[in-house]
JSON list of C-alpha atoms in Angstrom, two decimals:
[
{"chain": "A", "resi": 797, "resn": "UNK", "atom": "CA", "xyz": [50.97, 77.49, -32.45]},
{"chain": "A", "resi": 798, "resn": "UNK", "atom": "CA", "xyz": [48.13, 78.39, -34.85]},
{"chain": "A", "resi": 799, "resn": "UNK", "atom": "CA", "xyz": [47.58, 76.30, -37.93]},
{"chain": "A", "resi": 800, "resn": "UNK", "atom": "CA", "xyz": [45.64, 77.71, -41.08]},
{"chain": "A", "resi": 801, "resn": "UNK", "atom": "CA", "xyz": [43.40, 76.00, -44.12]},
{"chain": "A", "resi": 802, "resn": "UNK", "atom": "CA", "xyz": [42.42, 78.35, -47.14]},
{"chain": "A", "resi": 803, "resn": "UNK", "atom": "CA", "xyz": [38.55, 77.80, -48.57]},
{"chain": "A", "resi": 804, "resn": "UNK", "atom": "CA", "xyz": [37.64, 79.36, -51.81]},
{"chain": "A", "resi": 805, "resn": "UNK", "atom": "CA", "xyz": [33.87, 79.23, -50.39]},
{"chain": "A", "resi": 806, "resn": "UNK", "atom": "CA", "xyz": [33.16, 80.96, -46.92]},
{"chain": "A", "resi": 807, "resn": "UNK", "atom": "CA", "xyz": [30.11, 78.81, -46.41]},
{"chain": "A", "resi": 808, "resn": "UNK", "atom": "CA", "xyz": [32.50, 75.72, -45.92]},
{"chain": "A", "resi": 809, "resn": "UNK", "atom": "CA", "xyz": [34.90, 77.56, -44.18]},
{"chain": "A", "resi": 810, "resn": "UNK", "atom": "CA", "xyz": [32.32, 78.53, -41.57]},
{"chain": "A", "resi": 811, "resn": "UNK", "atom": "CA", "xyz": [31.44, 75.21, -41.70]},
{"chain": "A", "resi": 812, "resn": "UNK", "atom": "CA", "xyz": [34.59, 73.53, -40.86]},
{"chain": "A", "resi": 813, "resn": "UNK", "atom": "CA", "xyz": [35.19, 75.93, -37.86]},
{"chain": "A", "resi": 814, "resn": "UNK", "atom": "CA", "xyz": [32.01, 74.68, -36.23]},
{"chain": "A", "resi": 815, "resn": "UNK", "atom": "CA", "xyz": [33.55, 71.12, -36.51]},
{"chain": "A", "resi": 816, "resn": "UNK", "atom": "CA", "xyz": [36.75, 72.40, -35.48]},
{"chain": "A", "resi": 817, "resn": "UNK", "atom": "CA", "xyz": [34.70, 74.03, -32.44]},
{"chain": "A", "resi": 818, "resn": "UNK", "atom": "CA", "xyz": [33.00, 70.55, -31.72]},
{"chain": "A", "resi": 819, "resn": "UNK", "atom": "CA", "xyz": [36.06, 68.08, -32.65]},
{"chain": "A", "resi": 820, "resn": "UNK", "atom": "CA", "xyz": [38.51, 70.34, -30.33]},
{"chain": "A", "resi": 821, "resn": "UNK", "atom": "CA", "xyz": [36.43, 72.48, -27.72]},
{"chain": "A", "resi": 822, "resn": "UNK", "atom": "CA", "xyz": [37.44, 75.79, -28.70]},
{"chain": "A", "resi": 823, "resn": "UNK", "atom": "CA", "xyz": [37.08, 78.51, -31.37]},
{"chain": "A", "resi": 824, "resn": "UNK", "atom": "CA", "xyz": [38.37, 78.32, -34.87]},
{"chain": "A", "resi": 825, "resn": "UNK", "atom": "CA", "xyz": [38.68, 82.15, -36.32]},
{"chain": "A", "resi": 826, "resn": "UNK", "atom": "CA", "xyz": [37.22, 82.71, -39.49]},
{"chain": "A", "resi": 827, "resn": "UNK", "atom": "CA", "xyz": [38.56, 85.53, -41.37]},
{"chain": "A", "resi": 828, "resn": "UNK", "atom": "CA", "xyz": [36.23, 86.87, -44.70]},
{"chain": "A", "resi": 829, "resn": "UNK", "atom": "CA", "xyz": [36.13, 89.47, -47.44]},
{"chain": "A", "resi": 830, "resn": "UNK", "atom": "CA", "xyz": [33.19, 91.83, -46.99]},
{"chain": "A", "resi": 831, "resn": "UNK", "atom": "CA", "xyz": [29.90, 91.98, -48.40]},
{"chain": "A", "resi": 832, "resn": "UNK", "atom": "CA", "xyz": [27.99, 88.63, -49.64]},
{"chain": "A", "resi": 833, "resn": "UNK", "atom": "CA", "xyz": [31.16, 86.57, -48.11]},
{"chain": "A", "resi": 834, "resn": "UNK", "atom": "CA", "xyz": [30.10, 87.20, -44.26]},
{"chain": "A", "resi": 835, "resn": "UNK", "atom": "CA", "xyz": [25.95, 86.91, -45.57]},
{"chain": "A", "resi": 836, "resn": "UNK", "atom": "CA", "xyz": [27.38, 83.22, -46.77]},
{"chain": "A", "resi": 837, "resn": "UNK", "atom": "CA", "xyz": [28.86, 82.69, -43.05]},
{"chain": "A", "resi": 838, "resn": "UNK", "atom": "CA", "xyz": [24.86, 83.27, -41.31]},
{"chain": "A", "resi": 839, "resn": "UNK", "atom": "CA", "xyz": [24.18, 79.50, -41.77]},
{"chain": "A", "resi": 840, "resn": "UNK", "atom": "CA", "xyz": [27.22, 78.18, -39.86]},
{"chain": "A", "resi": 841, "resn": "UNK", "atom": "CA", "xyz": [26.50, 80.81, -36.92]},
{"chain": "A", "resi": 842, "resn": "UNK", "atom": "CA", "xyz": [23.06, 79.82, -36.49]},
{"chain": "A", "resi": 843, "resn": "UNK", "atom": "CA", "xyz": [24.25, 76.15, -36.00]},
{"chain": "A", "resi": 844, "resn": "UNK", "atom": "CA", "xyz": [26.91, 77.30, -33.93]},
{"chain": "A", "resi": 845, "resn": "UNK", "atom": "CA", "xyz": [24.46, 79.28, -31.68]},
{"chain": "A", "resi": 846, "resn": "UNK", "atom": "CA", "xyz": [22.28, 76.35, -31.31]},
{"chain": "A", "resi": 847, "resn": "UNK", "atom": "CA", "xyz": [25.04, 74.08, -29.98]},
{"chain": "A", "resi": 848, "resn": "UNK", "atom": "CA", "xyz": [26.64, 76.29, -28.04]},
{"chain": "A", "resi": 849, "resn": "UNK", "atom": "CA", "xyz": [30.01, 76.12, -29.89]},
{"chain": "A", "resi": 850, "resn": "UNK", "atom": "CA", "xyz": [32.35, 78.73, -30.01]},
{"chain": "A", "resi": 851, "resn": "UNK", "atom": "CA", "xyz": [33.32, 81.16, -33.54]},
{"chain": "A", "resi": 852, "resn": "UNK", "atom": "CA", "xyz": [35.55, 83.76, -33.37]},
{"chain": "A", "resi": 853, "resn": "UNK", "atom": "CA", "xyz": [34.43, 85.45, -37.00]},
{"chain": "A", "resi": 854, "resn": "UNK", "atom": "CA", "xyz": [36.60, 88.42, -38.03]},
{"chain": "A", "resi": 855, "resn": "UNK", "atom": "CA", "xyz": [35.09, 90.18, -41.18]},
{"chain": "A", "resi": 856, "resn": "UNK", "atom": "CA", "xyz": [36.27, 93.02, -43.31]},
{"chain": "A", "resi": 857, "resn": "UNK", "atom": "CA", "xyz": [33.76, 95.76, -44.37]},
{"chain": "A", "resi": 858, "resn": "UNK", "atom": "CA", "xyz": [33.82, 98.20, -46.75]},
{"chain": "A", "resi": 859, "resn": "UNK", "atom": "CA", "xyz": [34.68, 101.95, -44.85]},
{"chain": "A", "resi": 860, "resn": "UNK", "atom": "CA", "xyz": [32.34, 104.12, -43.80]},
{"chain": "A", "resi": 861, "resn": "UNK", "atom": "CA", "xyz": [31.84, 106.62, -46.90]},
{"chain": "A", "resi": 862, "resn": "UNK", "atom": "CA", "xyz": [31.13, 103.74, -49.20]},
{"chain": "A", "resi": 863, "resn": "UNK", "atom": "CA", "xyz": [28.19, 102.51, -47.38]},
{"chain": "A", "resi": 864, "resn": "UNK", "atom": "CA", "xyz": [24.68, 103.49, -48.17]},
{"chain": "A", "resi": 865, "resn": "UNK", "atom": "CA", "xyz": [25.45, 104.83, -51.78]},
{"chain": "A", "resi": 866, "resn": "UNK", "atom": "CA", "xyz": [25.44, 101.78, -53.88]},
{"chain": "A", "resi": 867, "resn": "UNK", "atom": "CA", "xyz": [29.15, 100.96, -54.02]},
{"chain": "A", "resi": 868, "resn": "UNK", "atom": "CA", "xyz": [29.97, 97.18, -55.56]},
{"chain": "A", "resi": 869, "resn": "UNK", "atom": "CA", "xyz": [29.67, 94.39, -53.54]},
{"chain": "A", "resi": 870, "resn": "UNK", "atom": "CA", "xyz": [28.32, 96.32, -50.60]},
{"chain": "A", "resi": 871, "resn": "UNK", "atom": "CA", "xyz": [25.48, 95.47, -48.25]},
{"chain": "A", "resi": 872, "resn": "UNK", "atom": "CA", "xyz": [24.37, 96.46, -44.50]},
{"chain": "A", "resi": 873, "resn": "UNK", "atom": "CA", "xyz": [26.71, 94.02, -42.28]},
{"chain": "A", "resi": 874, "resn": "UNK", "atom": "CA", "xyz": [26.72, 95.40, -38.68]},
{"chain": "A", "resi": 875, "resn": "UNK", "atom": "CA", "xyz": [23.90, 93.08, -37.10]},
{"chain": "A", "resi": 876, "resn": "UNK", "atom": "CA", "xyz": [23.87, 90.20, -39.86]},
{"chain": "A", "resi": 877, "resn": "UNK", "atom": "CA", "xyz": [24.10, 87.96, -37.54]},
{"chain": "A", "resi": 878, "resn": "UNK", "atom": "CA", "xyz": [21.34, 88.89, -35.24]},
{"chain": "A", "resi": 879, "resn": "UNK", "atom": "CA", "xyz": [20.87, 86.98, -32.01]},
{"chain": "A", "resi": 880, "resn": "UNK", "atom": "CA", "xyz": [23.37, 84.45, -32.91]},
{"chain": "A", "resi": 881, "resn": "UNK", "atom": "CA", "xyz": [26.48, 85.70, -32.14]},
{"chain": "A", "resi": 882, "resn": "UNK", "atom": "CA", "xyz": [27.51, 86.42, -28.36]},
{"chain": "A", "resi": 883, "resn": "UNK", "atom": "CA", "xyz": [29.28, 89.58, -28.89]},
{"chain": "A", "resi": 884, "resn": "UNK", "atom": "CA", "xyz": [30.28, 91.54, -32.15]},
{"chain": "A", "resi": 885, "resn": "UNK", "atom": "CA", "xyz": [31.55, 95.23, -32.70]},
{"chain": "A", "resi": 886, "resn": "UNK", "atom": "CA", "xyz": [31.68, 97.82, -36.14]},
{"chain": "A", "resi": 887, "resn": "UNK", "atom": "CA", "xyz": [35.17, 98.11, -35.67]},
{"chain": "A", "resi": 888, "resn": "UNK", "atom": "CA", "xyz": [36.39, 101.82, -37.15]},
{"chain": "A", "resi": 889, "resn": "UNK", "atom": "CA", "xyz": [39.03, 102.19, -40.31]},
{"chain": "A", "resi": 890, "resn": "UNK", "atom": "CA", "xyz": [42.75, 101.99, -38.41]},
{"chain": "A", "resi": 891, "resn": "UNK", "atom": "CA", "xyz": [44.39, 105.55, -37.71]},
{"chain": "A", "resi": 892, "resn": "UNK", "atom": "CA", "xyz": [47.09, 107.20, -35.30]},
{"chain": "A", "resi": 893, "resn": "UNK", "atom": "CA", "xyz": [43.87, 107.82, -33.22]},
{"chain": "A", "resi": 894, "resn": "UNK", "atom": "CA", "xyz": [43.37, 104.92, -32.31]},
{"chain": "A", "resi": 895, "resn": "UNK", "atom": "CA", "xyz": [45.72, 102.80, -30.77]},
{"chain": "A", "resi": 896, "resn": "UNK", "atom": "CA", "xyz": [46.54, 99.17, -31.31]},
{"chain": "A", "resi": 897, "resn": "UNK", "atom": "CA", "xyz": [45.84, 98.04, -27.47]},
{"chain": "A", "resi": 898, "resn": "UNK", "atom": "CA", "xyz": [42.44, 99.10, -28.09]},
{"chain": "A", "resi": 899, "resn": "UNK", "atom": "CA", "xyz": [42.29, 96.02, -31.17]},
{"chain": "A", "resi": 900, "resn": "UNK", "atom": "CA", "xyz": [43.99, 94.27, -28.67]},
{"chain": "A", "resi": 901, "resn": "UNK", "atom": "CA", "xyz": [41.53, 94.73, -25.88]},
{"chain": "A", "resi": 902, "resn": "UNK", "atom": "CA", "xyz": [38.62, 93.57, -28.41]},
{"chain": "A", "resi": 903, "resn": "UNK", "atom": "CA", "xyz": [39.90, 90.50, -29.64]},
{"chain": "A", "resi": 904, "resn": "UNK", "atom": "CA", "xyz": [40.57, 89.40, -25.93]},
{"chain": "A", "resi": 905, "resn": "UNK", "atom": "CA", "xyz": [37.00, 90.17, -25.13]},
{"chain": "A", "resi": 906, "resn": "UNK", "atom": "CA", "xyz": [35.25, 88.12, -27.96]},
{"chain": "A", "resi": 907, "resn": "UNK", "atom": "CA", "xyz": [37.22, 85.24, -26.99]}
]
C-alpha cells in the first residue's frame, strides 16, 4: 500500500524522503516538475549518497525540441546529479513505439 505527502517546495520533499529512507530502510519516490524543481532536489541526493540511503527520484523534463533554444523554465537536466545517484536514464517522450514493459523494466531496475 503506498502512502503520499504533497510539498509545495521540492527541497523539503527531497528532504523528507532521505528521512523516510533512514527512519524505514527503503526508498521514498520523489516525483518533480522539470527545470529548477529537480536543481532544488541536488542537496538531498548528495546527503543521500553519502549515507548510503536509498531515492528513487522520478523527474519530468521538458521534450526534446524545447531544449537548447531558450524555452521557459528550461535547463540541462540529464547528469544533474553527477556521481550521486546510482543509476539514472533520459527517458524518451511516450509513443506507440515504445511499449509500456519497457517503463516497466526501468523502474524495476532503479529500485
Amino acid at each position: 500500500r503506498a502512502t503520499h505527502r504533497v510539498f509545495h517546495d521540492e527541497r523539503s520533499a527531497g528532504f523528507y524522503c532521505v528521512g523516510y529512507a533512514r527512519g524505514k530502510g527503503r526508498a521514498a519516490g520523489c516525483v518533480v516538475t522539470s527545470g529548477t524543481a529537480v536543481a532544488n532536489l541536488l542537496p538531498a541526493v548528495v546527503e543521500a549518497s553519502q549515507q548510503g540511503l536509498p531515492m528513487l527520484l522520478l523527474c519530468a523534463d521538458r521534450p526534446p525540441e524545447l531544449r537548447d533554444c531558450g524555452s521557459n523554465q528550461t535547463i540541462q537536466q540529464p547528469g544533474i546529479f553527477g556521481g550521486y545517484v546510482r543509476w539514472a536514464k533520459d527517458v524518451p517522450c511516450p509513443t506507440d513505439a515504445i511499449p509500456a514493459g519497457a517503463l516497466l523494466s526501468d523502474a524495476d531496475y532503479a529500485v
